[in-house]
Amino acid sequence: MSHTLYPLKKQRLQRSELAVPASNPTMIDKAASGDADYVFLDLEDAVAPPEKEQARRNAIQALNDIDWTARGKTVSVRINGLDTHYMYRDVVDVMEQAGDRVHTLLVPKVGVAADLYMVDAMVNQIEQARGLRTRVGLEALIETALGMANVEAVAQFGGRLEALHFGVADYAASMRARTVNIGGLNPDYPGDQWHASITRMVIACRAYGLRAIDGPFGDFSDPEGYKAGARRAAALGCEGKWAIHPSQVAMANEVFSPPETEVSKAERIIEELKKAETEGRGAASLDGKMIDAASEKMARNVIEVAKAIAEKV
């Protein structure tokens, strides 16, 4: 193991992340009562320009009126991009009027680490000026070719950054990729055309202590397609996936929750390795297979997720 280590910045249960247009108060109320671990109030792509200001007011009201933490949820606000004139007012108004109620800000289309520096500096100054004690986190959407080319540098930013998300729709547009639908697979490609990009983002996350989250699957009438995409993302190391429709929340929670048999096996691995240690052995066997220190690390990952889920319930 290298002497250089980056521990996980912030542990949050993030199996399902429901995207909610802040222009629709009814949808916000439903999201607050739903089963998603994470809800982000969207001020960006889901909101038309004439509705931006009202959506911002709606988000601030929802942050102040609803006790998201008491409902077992993390609440985030996706601000507008740094290339728009909406962004600065999103940060200022949300932080000044609800900075002690919002958990994270989701920064879209991050291309270079300096994009995060700008938002981080604004949040720092507002928290200091307002005397806010709650430290708001930042999350970055990797959804452009520039962002993916710089994903390692973005992951190393530090500061308030907690997680990276793979924004497949804008990423596909940026790459000029031929796609069947948002997050779907192109039948002309021999496998999953998003595999290499998600893997690169996950590696950057795990190297620098960030959570890795998979993005949207647009065809909410195709539950099997959604679950297949979620399982592929989980296999690569993502710990959650967006839901652009409430029907996708339960599927994400299911895929990213370790089954009871897996939790039980993880606990048995820990027990067997403890027994081996008392006997002076560095490895052991379980169900006819060798287990060692690496097995213990994998087992503890499973147990930590199961514990977080149990605490939420």
Short mmCIF file of C-alpha atoms in Angstrom, two decimals:
data_model
loop_
_atom_site.label_atom_id
_atom_site.label_comp_id
_atom_site.label_asym_id
_atom_site.label_seq_id
_atom_site.Cartn_x
_atom_site.Cartn_y
_atom_site.Cartn_z
CA MET A 1 0.00 0.00 0.00
CA SER A 2 1.31 3.44 -0.88
CA HIS A 3 2.13 5.76 1.98
CA THR A 4 -0.01 8.35 0.14
CA LEU A 5 -3.64 7.74 1.04
CA TYR A 6 -6.83 9.72 0.43
CA PRO A 7 -9.56 8.55 2.83
CA LEU A 8 -13.20 8.89 1.85
CA LYS A 9 -14.13 12.58 2.18
CA LYS A 10 -17.74 12.07 3.22
CA GLN A 11 -19.86 8.95 3.55
CA ARG A 12 -23.46 9.43 2.40
CA LEU A 13 -26.02 6.83 1.42
CA GLN A 14 -26.59 7.58 -2.26
CA ARG A 15 -28.09 4.46 -3.88
CA SER A 16 -30.83 6.45 -5.58
CA GLU A 17 -30.67 10.10 -6.57
CA LEU A 18 -33.96 11.57 -7.73
CA ALA A 19 -33.78 14.52 -10.10
CA VAL A 20 -36.57 17.02 -9.48
CA PRO A 21 -37.16 20.18 -11.54
CA ALA A 22 -37.36 23.01 -9.02
CA SER A 23 -39.91 24.70 -11.26
CA ASN A 24 -42.48 22.14 -10.08
CA PRO A 25 -43.35 22.46 -6.34
CA THR A 26 -45.72 19.48 -6.51
CA MET A 27 -42.91 17.21 -7.65
CA ILE A 28 -40.68 18.55 -4.88
CA ASP A 29 -43.27 17.66 -2.24
CA LYS A 30 -43.65 14.15 -3.67
CA ALA A 31 -39.90 13.66 -3.72
CA ALA A 32 -39.66 14.63 -0.06
CA SER A 33 -42.13 11.85 0.78
CA GLY A 34 -40.58 9.24 -1.51
CA ASP A 35 -37.95 6.57 -0.98
CA ALA A 36 -34.95 8.18 -2.68
CA ASP A 37 -31.80 8.45 -0.56
CA TYR A 38 -30.84 11.65 -2.36
CA VAL A 39 -32.90 14.38 -3.99
CA PHE A 40 -31.47 17.13 -6.11
CA LEU A 41 -33.55 20.18 -6.88
CA ASP A 42 -32.65 21.08 -10.44
CA LEU A 43 -32.13 24.68 -11.50
CA GLU A 44 -30.29 23.74 -14.69
CA ASP A 45 -31.33 21.54 -17.63
CA ALA A 46 -34.85 20.68 -16.40
CA VAL A 47 -35.80 24.36 -16.10
CA ALA A 48 -36.54 26.63 -19.07
CA PRO A 49 -34.86 30.07 -19.04
CA PRO A 50 -38.08 32.02 -18.30
CA GLU A 51 -38.62 29.85 -15.21
CA LYS A 52 -35.11 30.04 -13.75
CA GLU A 53 -35.77 32.70 -11.14
CA GLN A 54 -39.01 31.17 -9.90
CA ALA A 55 -37.38 27.73 -9.76
CA ARG A 56 -34.63 29.20 -7.59
CA ARG A 57 -37.24 30.68 -5.23
CA ASN A 58 -39.07 27.34 -5.13
CA ALA A 59 -35.88 25.49 -4.24
CA ILE A 60 -35.07 27.88 -1.42
CA GLN A 61 -38.59 27.60 -0.02
CA ALA A 62 -38.46 23.79 -0.19
CA LEU A 63 -35.11 23.76 1.60
CA ASN A 64 -36.48 25.90 4.41
CA ASP A 65 -39.95 24.37 4.68
CA ILE A 66 -39.05 20.67 4.53
CA ASP A 67 -36.85 18.90 7.08
CA TRP A 68 -35.02 16.69 4.60
CA THR A 69 -32.65 15.28 7.20
CA ALA A 70 -35.53 14.15 9.41
CA ARG A 71 -36.93 12.32 6.39
CA GLY A 72 -33.68 10.43 5.97
CA LYS A 73 -32.63 12.24 2.82
CA THR A 74 -29.71 14.22 1.53
CA VAL A 75 -30.89 17.25 -0.43
CA SER A 76 -28.81 18.91 -3.11
CA VAL A 77 -29.30 21.77 -5.56
CA ARG A 78 -27.97 21.54 -9.10
CA ILE A 79 -26.92 25.06 -9.97
CA ASN A 80 -26.62 26.39 -13.49
CA GLY A 81 -23.35 26.13 -15.38
CA LEU A 82 -20.46 28.53 -14.98
CA ASP A 83 -20.93 29.60 -18.59
CA THR A 84 -24.36 31.10 -17.77
CA HIS A 85 -25.37 34.29 -15.99
CA TYR A 86 -27.66 32.30 -13.68
CA MET A 87 -24.91 30.52 -11.78
CA TYR A 88 -23.69 33.26 -9.46
CA ARG A 89 -27.19 34.14 -8.32
CA ASP A 90 -27.98 30.45 -7.76
CA VAL A 91 -25.04 30.14 -5.38
CA VAL A 92 -25.59 33.47 -3.63
CA ASP A 93 -29.34 33.13 -3.10
CA VAL A 94 -29.33 29.46 -2.11
CA MET A 95 -26.42 29.89 0.28
CA GLU A 96 -27.58 33.18 1.80
CA GLN A 97 -31.20 32.09 2.24
CA ALA A 98 -30.83 28.35 2.88
CA GLY A 99 -27.15 27.67 3.41
CA ASP A 100 -27.82 25.87 6.68
CA ARG A 101 -30.45 23.62 5.08
CA VAL A 102 -28.87 22.40 1.85
CA HIS A 103 -26.39 19.54 2.07
CA THR A 104 -24.54 19.83 -1.26
CA LEU A 105 -24.40 21.86 -4.44
CA LEU A 106 -24.14 19.89 -7.67
CA VAL A 107 -21.95 21.70 -10.21
CA PRO A 108 -22.76 20.79 -13.83
CA LYS A 109 -20.40 20.41 -16.78
CA VAL A 110 -17.22 20.71 -14.76
CA GLY A 111 -14.35 20.88 -17.23
CA VAL A 112 -11.36 21.91 -15.12
CA ALA A 113 -10.60 22.04 -11.41
CA ALA A 114 -10.79 25.85 -11.50
CA ASP A 115 -14.55 25.55 -12.09
CA LEU A 116 -14.86 24.04 -8.62
CA TYR A 117 -12.48 26.61 -7.17
CA MET A 118 -14.86 29.39 -8.16
CA VAL A 119 -17.90 27.78 -6.53
CA ASP A 120 -15.89 26.69 -3.50
CA ALA A 121 -14.62 30.25 -2.94
CA MET A 122 -18.13 31.70 -3.19
CA VAL A 123 -19.54 29.18 -0.73
CA ASN A 124 -16.65 29.76 1.68
CA GLN A 125 -17.21 33.52 1.72
CA ILE A 126 -20.98 33.28 2.14
CA GLU A 127 -20.67 30.79 4.99
CA GLN A 128 -18.20 33.08 6.75
CA ALA A 129 -20.27 36.21 6.16
CA ARG A 130 -23.46 34.55 7.41
CA GLY A 131 -21.82 32.67 10.26
CA LEU A 132 -23.14 29.36 8.95
CA ARG A 133 -21.87 26.30 10.78
CA THR A 134 -23.13 23.67 8.38
CA ARG A 135 -20.43 22.88 5.83
CA VAL A 136 -22.05 22.51 2.41
CA GLY A 137 -20.41 19.94 0.17
CA LEU A 138 -19.79 20.11 -3.58
CA GLU A 139 -20.42 17.44 -6.18
CA ALA A 140 -19.24 17.62 -9.78
CA LEU A 141 -20.88 16.40 -12.94
CA ILE A 142 -18.43 14.94 -15.43
CA GLU A 143 -20.42 15.30 -18.65
CA THR A 144 -18.11 16.77 -21.28
CA ALA A 145 -15.06 15.57 -23.14
CA LEU A 146 -13.06 18.29 -21.36
CA GLY A 147 -14.26 17.12 -17.97
CA MET A 148 -13.35 13.51 -18.69
CA ALA A 149 -9.94 14.54 -20.08
CA ASN A 150 -9.31 16.33 -16.76
CA VAL A 151 -11.19 13.99 -14.43
CA GLU A 152 -8.12 13.09 -12.37
CA ALA A 153 -7.27 16.76 -11.80
CA VAL A 154 -10.90 17.50 -10.89
CA ALA A 155 -10.94 14.60 -8.42
CA GLN A 156 -7.77 15.98 -6.79
CA PHE A 157 -9.35 19.39 -6.20
CA GLY A 158 -10.04 18.71 -2.53
CA GLY A 159 -11.90 21.46 -0.71
CA ARG A 160 -15.57 20.65 -0.36
CA LEU A 161 -15.68 18.13 -3.21
CA GLU A 162 -17.37 14.87 -2.16
CA ALA A 163 -18.49 13.07 -5.31
CA LEU A 164 -18.34 12.84 -9.08
CA HIS A 165 -21.35 11.98 -11.26
CA PHE A 166 -21.30 10.63 -14.80
CA GLY A 167 -23.65 12.80 -16.89
CA VAL A 168 -24.15 10.52 -19.85
CA ALA A 169 -26.52 12.70 -21.92
CA ASP A 170 -24.36 15.80 -22.25
CA TYR A 171 -21.30 13.58 -22.40
CA ALA A 172 -22.72 11.75 -25.41
CA ALA A 173 -23.43 15.08 -27.09
CA SER A 174 -19.96 16.36 -26.29
CA MET A 175 -18.40 13.20 -27.71
CA ARG A 176 -20.77 13.23 -30.71
CA ALA A 177 -21.56 9.65 -29.85
CA ARG A 178 -24.40 7.82 -31.55
CA THR A 179 -26.84 6.65 -28.92
CA VAL A 180 -30.21 4.95 -28.76
CA ASN A 181 -31.39 6.97 -25.76
CA ILE A 182 -30.01 8.71 -22.68
CA GLY A 183 -27.84 6.13 -20.97
CA GLY A 184 -28.89 3.39 -23.34
CA LEU A 185 -26.63 1.19 -25.41
CA ASN A 186 -25.92 1.45 -29.11
CA PRO A 187 -26.49 -1.99 -30.68
CA ASP A 188 -23.68 -1.32 -33.14
CA TYR A 189 -21.15 -1.21 -30.29
CA PRO A 190 -19.89 -4.60 -29.05
CA GLY A 191 -20.76 -4.11 -25.40
CA ASP A 192 -21.23 -1.02 -23.23
CA GLN A 193 -19.88 2.12 -24.88
CA TRP A 194 -19.89 3.96 -21.52
CA HIS A 195 -17.73 1.36 -19.78
CA ALA A 196 -14.33 3.02 -20.33
CA SER A 197 -15.54 6.48 -19.31
CA ILE A 198 -17.32 5.34 -16.14
CA THR A 199 -14.32 3.24 -15.19
CA ARG A 200 -11.99 6.20 -15.57
CA MET A 201 -14.23 8.37 -13.40
CA VAL A 202 -14.57 5.67 -10.74
CA ILE A 203 -10.81 5.19 -10.60
CA ALA A 204 -10.36 8.93 -10.06
CA CYS A 205 -13.00 8.89 -7.32
CA ARG A 206 -11.55 5.94 -5.44
CA ALA A 207 -8.00 7.25 -5.74
CA TYR A 208 -8.91 10.58 -4.13
CA GLY A 209 -11.61 9.68 -1.63
CA LEU A 210 -14.77 10.61 -3.53
CA ARG A 211 -18.10 8.87 -4.06
CA ALA A 212 -18.83 7.71 -7.61
CA ILE A 213 -22.41 8.05 -8.92
CA ASP A 214 -23.83 6.92 -12.25
CA GLY A 215 -26.15 9.28 -14.09
CA PRO A 216 -29.53 9.04 -15.82
CA PHE A 217 -31.29 6.43 -17.92
CA GLY A 218 -33.81 8.28 -20.01
CA ASP A 219 -36.30 5.59 -21.03
CA PHE A 220 -38.35 5.23 -17.85
CA SER A 221 -40.67 2.83 -19.69
CA ASP A 222 -37.79 0.31 -19.83
CA PRO A 223 -37.22 -0.91 -16.26
CA GLU A 224 -35.06 -3.83 -17.35
CA GLY A 225 -32.78 -1.50 -19.29
CA TYR A 226 -32.46 0.72 -16.22
CA LYS A 227 -31.65 -2.17 -13.91
CA ALA A 228 -29.12 -3.59 -16.36
CA GLY A 229 -27.37 -0.22 -16.54
CA ALA A 230 -27.41 0.09 -12.75
CA ARG A 231 -25.93 -3.39 -12.33
CA ARG A 232 -23.13 -2.57 -14.76
CA ALA A 233 -22.38 0.66 -12.89
CA ALA A 234 -22.38 -1.18 -9.55
CA ALA A 235 -20.01 -3.79 -10.96
CA LEU A 236 -17.58 -1.00 -11.89
CA GLY A 237 -17.67 0.56 -8.42
CA CYS A 238 -20.44 3.16 -8.54
CA GLU A 239 -22.48 3.31 -5.35
CA GLY A 240 -25.66 4.80 -6.78
CA LYS A 241 -27.54 5.98 -9.85
CA TRP A 242 -29.82 8.83 -10.81
CA ALA A 243 -33.56 8.40 -11.13
CA ILE A 244 -35.22 10.78 -13.57
CA HIS A 245 -38.62 9.27 -12.73
CA PRO A 246 -39.94 8.13 -9.33
CA SER A 247 -40.45 4.61 -10.71
CA GLN A 248 -36.67 4.24 -11.00
CA VAL A 249 -35.99 4.92 -7.31
CA ALA A 250 -36.95 1.47 -6.03
CA MET A 251 -34.86 -0.18 -8.75
CA ALA A 252 -31.78 1.83 -7.82
CA ASN A 253 -32.27 1.06 -4.13
CA GLU A 254 -32.55 -2.63 -4.93
CA VAL A 255 -29.51 -2.86 -7.19
CA PHE A 256 -27.20 -0.86 -4.93
CA SER A 257 -28.28 -2.60 -1.71
CA PRO A 258 -26.24 -5.71 -0.86
CA PRO A 259 -28.54 -8.74 -0.54
CA GLU A 260 -28.80 -10.41 2.84
CA THR A 261 -26.81 -13.42 1.62
CA GLU A 262 -23.95 -11.11 0.63
CA VAL A 263 -24.01 -9.33 3.99
CA SER A 264 -24.05 -12.65 5.81
CA LYS A 265 -21.07 -13.90 3.81
CA ALA A 266 -19.18 -10.67 4.49
CA GLU A 267 -19.72 -11.14 8.22
CA ARG A 268 -18.53 -14.74 7.99
CA ILE A 269 -15.38 -13.59 6.15
CA ILE A 270 -14.58 -11.20 9.00
CA GLU A 271 -15.16 -13.94 11.58
CA GLU A 272 -12.99 -16.50 9.79
CA LEU A 273 -10.14 -14.06 9.33
CA LYS A 274 -10.24 -13.09 13.00
CA LYS A 275 -10.01 -16.76 13.88
CA ALA A 276 -7.10 -17.21 11.47
CA GLU A 277 -5.31 -14.24 13.02
CA THR A 278 -5.51 -15.73 16.51
CA GLU A 279 -3.93 -18.88 15.07
CA GLY A 280 -1.12 -16.91 13.44
CA ARG A 281 -2.39 -17.33 9.87
CA GLY A 282 -2.75 -14.47 7.37
CA ALA A 283 -5.27 -16.29 5.19
CA ALA A 284 -8.17 -18.67 5.68
CA SER A 285 -10.74 -20.56 3.67
CA LEU A 286 -14.50 -20.13 3.43
CA ASP A 287 -16.82 -22.37 1.42
CA GLY A 288 -13.83 -23.92 -0.31
CA LYS A 289 -12.30 -20.59 -1.36
CA MET A 290 -9.27 -18.72 -0.02
CA ILE A 291 -9.86 -15.44 1.81
CA ASP A 292 -7.23 -12.95 2.95
CA ALA A 293 -6.71 -9.28 3.84
CA ALA A 294 -8.14 -8.15 0.49
CA SER A 295 -11.25 -10.24 1.17
CA GLU A 296 -11.65 -8.44 4.48
CA LYS A 297 -11.58 -5.04 2.77
CA MET A 298 -14.26 -6.11 0.30
CA ALA A 299 -16.35 -7.55 3.11
CA ARG A 300 -16.15 -4.37 5.16
CA ASN A 301 -17.34 -2.35 2.14
CA VAL A 302 -20.47 -4.52 2.03
CA ILE A 303 -21.05 -4.28 5.78
CA GLU A 304 -20.68 -0.47 5.77
CA VAL A 305 -23.37 -0.08 3.10
CA ALA A 306 -25.70 -2.48 4.92
CA LYS A 307 -25.18 -0.54 8.14
CA ALA A 308 -25.95 2.79 6.46
CA ILE A 309 -29.17 1.35 5.01
CA ALA A 310 -30.20 -0.07 8.38
CA GLU A 311 -29.59 3.27 10.08
CA LYS A 312 -31.77 5.04 7.54
CA VAL A 313 -34.65 2.65 8.15
#
